């Protein structure tokens, strides 16, 4: 693991980004989408077709802000998981120093997301109370492969959608720049999370894998279901009940999620973490 950590430290030295200096925070905001419209929770549903283009753009801005806020929430969880994990490791080790480097990255990302959402929309979003309390419990008790695989789930889901958004010229330039910075730096974090998950599972028995698989799946459900909530539709002036119903039935959106998680599911399966119970949760969430 120290070899991987040493390599990632070198990558961080060469490729780390500074949103404070790389983003022109005073530049005027245009009228672009907040995400690729195809990623909207309502895209492909009758309600989407009834919206004007201006309403569609506004909806994607609020959805993007909500997703970014969910990212901040889980980055706070991630930082605490990693800090607990390296608490007793030697400070001179590459693994310890990489862990602090990753936390420094996440701090910059959270500030970047917060500033970007403030520029894009007026309301401040946050995950629902139940998710926040479950997250509070998870960050306190999760260890080993449960912690690192859950980190990987959050990073992988965001990575694929943000890669689409950063390339899409319909998307507001500020959002594209923020997503590009995040994608570049998160690629290192995902390498580390995969290596840690493999290492923690070495020699693990069937029972432990079954429990870990279910914990990871529940964490994934918590993350994905928190990305866009009813408040988004209310703030855009939509019929909340109808929007929620159509979002839940949106097979196009579920298909995008499944595609974005295909490599992740293959990885979890290769480690014995796609048990029948975990798979049922992933199917309900739309990731499998």
Short mmCIF file of C-alpha atoms in Angstrom, two decimals:
data_model
loop_
_atom_site.label_atom_id
_atom_site.label_comp_id
_atom_site.label_asym_id
_atom_site.label_seq_id
_atom_site.Cartn_x
_atom_site.Cartn_y
_atom_site.Cartn_z
CA UNK A 1 0.00 0.00 0.00
CA UNK A 2 2.90 2.38 0.71
CA UNK A 3 4.03 1.96 -2.91
CA UNK A 4 0.61 3.03 -4.21
CA UNK A 5 0.49 5.91 -1.73
CA UNK A 6 3.94 7.09 -2.82
CA UNK A 7 2.85 7.06 -6.47
CA UNK A 8 -0.32 9.02 -5.64
CA UNK A 9 1.69 11.58 -3.69
CA UNK A 10 3.82 12.15 -6.78
CA UNK A 11 0.69 12.55 -8.90
CA UNK A 12 -0.75 15.04 -6.41
CA UNK A 13 2.45 17.09 -6.55
CA UNK A 14 2.24 17.30 -10.34
CA UNK A 15 -1.50 17.56 -10.92
CA UNK A 16 -3.19 19.14 -7.88
CA UNK A 17 -5.48 22.05 -8.72
CA UNK A 18 -6.33 25.18 -6.77
CA UNK A 19 -9.93 26.32 -7.35
CA UNK A 20 -9.21 29.57 -5.52
CA UNK A 21 -6.86 30.71 -8.29
CA UNK A 22 -8.03 28.64 -11.27
CA UNK A 23 -11.66 29.75 -11.18
CA UNK A 24 -12.72 33.32 -11.85
CA UNK A 25 -15.27 33.58 -9.06
CA UNK A 26 -16.29 37.08 -10.11
CA UNK A 27 -17.12 36.13 -13.70
CA UNK A 28 -20.80 36.66 -14.57
CA UNK A 29 -23.05 33.60 -14.62
CA UNK A 30 -24.66 32.89 -17.98
CA UNK A 31 -27.82 31.00 -18.86
CA UNK A 32 -26.32 27.53 -19.35
CA UNK A 33 -27.62 24.29 -17.90
CA UNK A 34 -26.48 23.16 -14.48
CA UNK A 35 -25.79 19.65 -15.80
CA UNK A 36 -26.22 17.82 -19.07
CA UNK A 37 -30.03 17.87 -19.43
CA UNK A 38 -30.03 14.13 -20.08
CA UNK A 39 -28.93 13.68 -16.46
CA UNK A 40 -31.94 15.51 -15.05
CA UNK A 41 -34.15 13.32 -12.89
CA UNK A 42 -37.13 14.29 -15.07
CA UNK A 43 -35.52 14.05 -18.51
CA UNK A 44 -37.46 11.69 -20.78
CA UNK A 45 -40.63 11.94 -18.70
CA UNK A 46 -43.85 13.76 -19.72
CA UNK A 47 -43.28 16.49 -17.14
CA UNK A 48 -39.92 17.40 -18.72
CA UNK A 49 -41.53 17.88 -22.12
CA UNK A 50 -44.10 20.25 -20.61
CA UNK A 51 -41.40 22.57 -19.27
CA UNK A 52 -40.08 25.51 -21.24
CA UNK A 53 -36.38 25.47 -22.06
CA UNK A 54 -35.82 28.15 -19.41
CA UNK A 55 -37.58 25.97 -16.82
CA UNK A 56 -35.49 22.97 -17.86
CA UNK A 57 -32.29 24.97 -17.45
CA UNK A 58 -33.41 26.22 -14.05
CA UNK A 59 -34.29 22.71 -12.91
CA UNK A 60 -30.85 21.38 -13.88
CA UNK A 61 -29.17 24.22 -12.00
CA UNK A 62 -31.01 23.32 -8.81
CA UNK A 63 -30.39 19.60 -9.35
CA UNK A 64 -26.68 20.26 -9.87
CA UNK A 65 -26.53 22.35 -6.70
CA UNK A 66 -28.29 19.59 -4.76
CA UNK A 67 -25.88 16.94 -6.09
CA UNK A 68 -22.91 19.14 -5.18
CA UNK A 69 -24.26 19.62 -1.66
CA UNK A 70 -24.63 15.86 -1.30
CA UNK A 71 -21.01 15.63 -2.41
CA UNK A 72 -19.97 18.04 0.35
CA UNK A 73 -21.91 16.01 2.91
CA UNK A 74 -20.21 12.77 1.94
CA UNK A 75 -16.80 14.40 1.66
CA UNK A 76 -17.16 15.39 5.32
CA UNK A 77 -17.95 11.77 6.16
CA UNK A 78 -15.00 10.59 4.04
CA UNK A 79 -12.56 12.88 5.82
CA UNK A 80 -13.56 11.57 9.23
CA UNK A 81 -13.36 7.93 8.07
CA UNK A 82 -9.86 8.46 6.69
CA UNK A 83 -8.63 10.38 9.73
CA UNK A 84 -9.82 7.61 12.05
CA UNK A 85 -8.15 5.01 9.86
CA UNK A 86 -4.70 6.64 9.87
CA UNK A 87 -4.80 7.83 13.49
CA UNK A 88 -2.23 5.23 14.63
CA UNK A 89 -0.14 5.04 11.46
CA UNK A 90 3.44 6.36 11.43
CA UNK A 91 3.48 10.00 10.35
CA UNK A 92 6.51 9.36 8.10
CA UNK A 93 4.74 6.69 6.08
CA UNK A 94 3.57 7.44 2.54
CA UNK A 95 0.13 6.09 3.43
CA UNK A 96 -0.27 8.58 6.29
CA UNK A 97 0.90 11.49 4.16
CA UNK A 98 -1.31 10.47 1.25
CA UNK A 99 -4.32 10.30 3.58
CA UNK A 100 -3.73 13.89 4.67
CA UNK A 101 -3.21 14.91 1.04
CA UNK A 102 -6.56 13.36 0.14
CA UNK A 103 -8.25 15.16 3.01
CA UNK A 104 -6.70 18.44 1.84
CA UNK A 105 -8.12 17.76 -1.64
CA UNK A 106 -11.56 17.11 -0.18
CA UNK A 107 -11.46 20.33 1.86
CA UNK A 108 -10.75 22.32 -1.32
CA UNK A 109 -13.49 20.43 -3.17
CA UNK A 110 -16.08 21.13 -0.50
CA UNK A 111 -15.29 24.85 -0.48
CA UNK A 112 -15.34 24.86 -4.29
CA UNK A 113 -18.76 23.16 -4.42
CA UNK A 114 -20.15 25.50 -1.76
CA UNK A 115 -19.03 28.62 -3.62
CA UNK A 116 -20.25 27.31 -6.96
CA UNK A 117 -23.72 26.44 -5.67
CA UNK A 118 -23.98 29.89 -4.09
CA UNK A 119 -23.27 31.46 -7.47
CA UNK A 120 -25.73 29.23 -9.32
CA UNK A 121 -28.88 29.17 -7.17
CA UNK A 122 -30.37 31.01 -4.21
CA UNK A 123 -31.55 28.11 -1.97
CA UNK A 124 -29.05 26.14 0.11
CA UNK A 125 -29.65 22.39 -0.15
CA UNK A 126 -28.76 19.61 2.27
CA UNK A 127 -29.60 15.90 2.59
CA UNK A 128 -32.77 15.03 4.49
CA UNK A 129 -32.56 14.60 8.26
CA UNK A 130 -32.69 10.79 8.18
CA UNK A 131 -29.76 10.63 5.77
CA UNK A 132 -27.75 13.06 7.87
CA UNK A 133 -28.32 11.03 11.03
CA UNK A 134 -27.52 7.74 9.30
CA UNK A 135 -24.39 9.39 7.92
CA UNK A 136 -23.46 10.51 11.43
CA UNK A 137 -23.70 6.91 12.60
CA UNK A 138 -21.87 5.51 9.57
CA UNK A 139 -18.88 7.83 9.96
CA UNK A 140 -18.62 6.82 13.60
CA UNK A 141 -18.68 3.04 13.21
CA UNK A 142 -17.64 2.16 9.63
CA UNK A 143 -14.17 0.65 9.26
CA UNK A 144 -12.08 -1.31 6.80
CA UNK A 145 -13.62 -2.34 3.51
CA UNK A 146 -17.05 -0.96 4.51
CA UNK A 147 -15.58 2.52 4.83
CA UNK A 148 -13.38 2.46 1.73
CA UNK A 149 -15.89 0.77 -0.58
CA UNK A 150 -18.57 3.27 0.47
CA UNK A 151 -16.12 6.07 -0.34
CA UNK A 152 -15.55 4.44 -3.72
CA UNK A 153 -19.30 4.23 -4.42
CA UNK A 154 -19.78 7.95 -3.82
CA UNK A 155 -16.76 8.86 -5.93
CA UNK A 156 -17.61 6.53 -8.84
CA UNK A 157 -21.23 7.68 -9.14
CA UNK A 158 -20.22 11.34 -9.21
CA UNK A 159 -17.26 10.71 -11.50
CA UNK A 160 -19.19 9.42 -14.51
CA UNK A 161 -21.90 12.07 -14.44
CA UNK A 162 -19.39 14.87 -13.91
CA UNK A 163 -17.27 13.64 -16.83
CA UNK A 164 -20.35 14.10 -19.02
CA UNK A 165 -21.11 17.55 -17.63
CA UNK A 166 -17.58 18.91 -17.95
CA UNK A 167 -17.50 18.07 -21.69
CA UNK A 168 -20.97 19.43 -22.47
CA UNK A 169 -20.88 22.98 -23.86
CA UNK A 170 -24.55 23.43 -22.98
CA UNK A 171 -23.51 23.38 -19.32
CA UNK A 172 -22.63 26.61 -17.52
CA UNK A 173 -18.83 27.20 -17.77
CA UNK A 174 -18.46 27.53 -13.99
CA UNK A 175 -20.00 24.08 -13.49
CA UNK A 176 -17.83 22.57 -16.21
CA UNK A 177 -14.65 23.95 -14.62
CA UNK A 178 -15.64 22.79 -11.14
CA UNK A 179 -16.42 19.31 -12.45
CA UNK A 180 -13.14 19.12 -14.38
CA UNK A 181 -11.10 19.95 -11.29
CA UNK A 182 -13.06 17.43 -9.23
CA UNK A 183 -12.72 14.62 -11.81
CA UNK A 184 -8.95 15.07 -12.14
CA UNK A 185 -8.33 14.91 -8.41
CA UNK A 186 -10.91 12.24 -7.57
CA UNK A 187 -9.25 9.79 -9.95
CA UNK A 188 -6.41 9.48 -7.42
CA UNK A 189 -8.84 8.98 -4.56
CA UNK A 190 -10.61 6.17 -6.40
CA UNK A 191 -7.33 4.32 -6.99
CA UNK A 192 -6.57 4.47 -3.28
CA UNK A 193 -10.09 3.41 -2.25
CA UNK A 194 -9.93 0.37 -4.54
CA UNK A 195 -6.54 -0.68 -3.20
CA UNK A 196 -7.65 -0.25 0.41
CA UNK A 197 -10.83 -2.25 -0.19
CA UNK A 198 -8.87 -5.12 -1.74
CA UNK A 199 -6.31 -5.09 1.05
CA UNK A 200 -8.88 -5.01 3.86
CA UNK A 201 -10.74 -7.98 2.39
CA UNK A 202 -7.67 -10.18 2.05
CA UNK A 203 -8.47 -13.34 3.99
CA UNK A 204 -11.96 -12.18 4.99
CA UNK A 205 -14.50 -14.95 5.50
CA UNK A 206 -17.91 -15.38 3.93
CA UNK A 207 -19.82 -13.92 6.88
CA UNK A 208 -17.74 -10.76 7.02
CA UNK A 209 -18.12 -10.23 3.28
CA UNK A 210 -21.89 -10.67 3.56
CA UNK A 211 -22.17 -8.03 6.31
CA UNK A 212 -19.78 -5.62 4.57
CA UNK A 213 -21.62 -6.03 1.25
CA UNK A 214 -24.94 -5.08 2.84
CA UNK A 215 -23.47 -2.10 4.72
CA UNK A 216 -21.88 -0.78 1.51
CA UNK A 217 -25.12 -1.22 -0.44
CA UNK A 218 -27.14 0.64 2.20
CA UNK A 219 -24.57 3.45 2.13
CA UNK A 220 -24.89 3.59 -1.66
CA UNK A 221 -28.67 3.82 -1.38
CA UNK A 222 -28.31 6.64 1.17
CA UNK A 223 -25.97 8.57 -1.13
CA UNK A 224 -27.93 8.20 -4.37
CA UNK A 225 -31.34 8.87 -2.80
CA UNK A 226 -29.98 12.07 -1.25
CA UNK A 227 -28.77 13.63 -4.50
CA UNK A 228 -32.03 15.30 -5.55
CA UNK A 229 -34.89 15.75 -3.10
CA UNK A 230 -38.40 17.24 -3.22
CA UNK A 231 -37.12 20.70 -2.22
CA UNK A 232 -35.48 21.00 -5.64
CA UNK A 233 -38.81 20.67 -7.44
CA UNK A 234 -40.52 23.02 -4.98
CA UNK A 235 -37.90 25.73 -5.49
CA UNK A 236 -38.30 25.54 -9.26
CA UNK A 237 -42.07 25.93 -8.92
CA UNK A 238 -43.04 22.42 -10.02
CA UNK A 239 -45.82 20.18 -8.72
CA UNK A 240 -43.70 18.36 -6.13
CA UNK A 241 -45.85 15.23 -5.85
CA UNK A 242 -45.95 14.75 -9.60
CA UNK A 243 -42.23 15.49 -10.03
CA UNK A 244 -41.28 12.98 -7.32
CA UNK A 245 -43.54 10.30 -8.84
CA UNK A 246 -42.10 10.75 -12.33
CA UNK A 247 -38.51 10.90 -11.05
CA UNK A 248 -39.00 7.59 -9.26
CA UNK A 249 -40.37 5.97 -12.44
CA UNK A 250 -37.74 7.47 -14.74
CA UNK A 251 -36.11 4.46 -16.42
CA UNK A 252 -33.89 6.72 -18.51
CA UNK A 253 -32.27 8.14 -15.38
CA UNK A 254 -31.95 4.71 -13.79
CA UNK A 255 -30.29 3.47 -16.97
CA UNK A 256 -27.70 6.27 -16.77
CA UNK A 257 -27.01 5.38 -13.14
CA UNK A 258 -26.57 1.68 -14.02
CA UNK A 259 -24.17 2.58 -16.82
CA UNK A 260 -22.18 4.90 -14.56
CA UNK A 261 -21.79 2.11 -11.99
CA UNK A 262 -21.04 -0.80 -14.31
CA UNK A 263 -17.31 -0.85 -13.52
CA UNK A 264 -18.02 -0.35 -9.82
CA UNK A 265 -20.41 -3.31 -9.75
CA UNK A 266 -17.85 -5.46 -11.55
CA UNK A 267 -15.25 -4.50 -8.96
CA UNK A 268 -17.55 -5.24 -6.02
CA UNK A 269 -18.55 -8.54 -7.61
CA UNK A 270 -14.92 -9.57 -8.05
CA UNK A 271 -14.45 -9.18 -4.28
CA UNK A 272 -17.58 -11.12 -3.32
CA UNK A 273 -19.45 -7.96 -2.31
CA UNK A 274 -22.43 -8.43 -4.64
CA UNK A 275 -24.37 -10.80 -2.42
CA UNK A 276 -28.09 -11.42 -3.11
CA UNK A 277 -29.09 -9.07 -0.27
CA UNK A 278 -26.75 -6.31 -1.45
CA UNK A 279 -27.85 -6.76 -5.06
CA UNK A 280 -31.49 -6.24 -4.07
CA UNK A 281 -30.56 -2.90 -2.52
CA UNK A 282 -28.59 -1.84 -5.60
CA UNK A 283 -31.51 -2.76 -7.87
CA UNK A 284 -33.91 -0.73 -5.75
CA UNK A 285 -31.51 2.21 -5.89
CA UNK A 286 -31.10 1.87 -9.65
CA UNK A 287 -27.39 1.05 -9.63
CA UNK A 288 -27.75 -2.55 -10.82
#
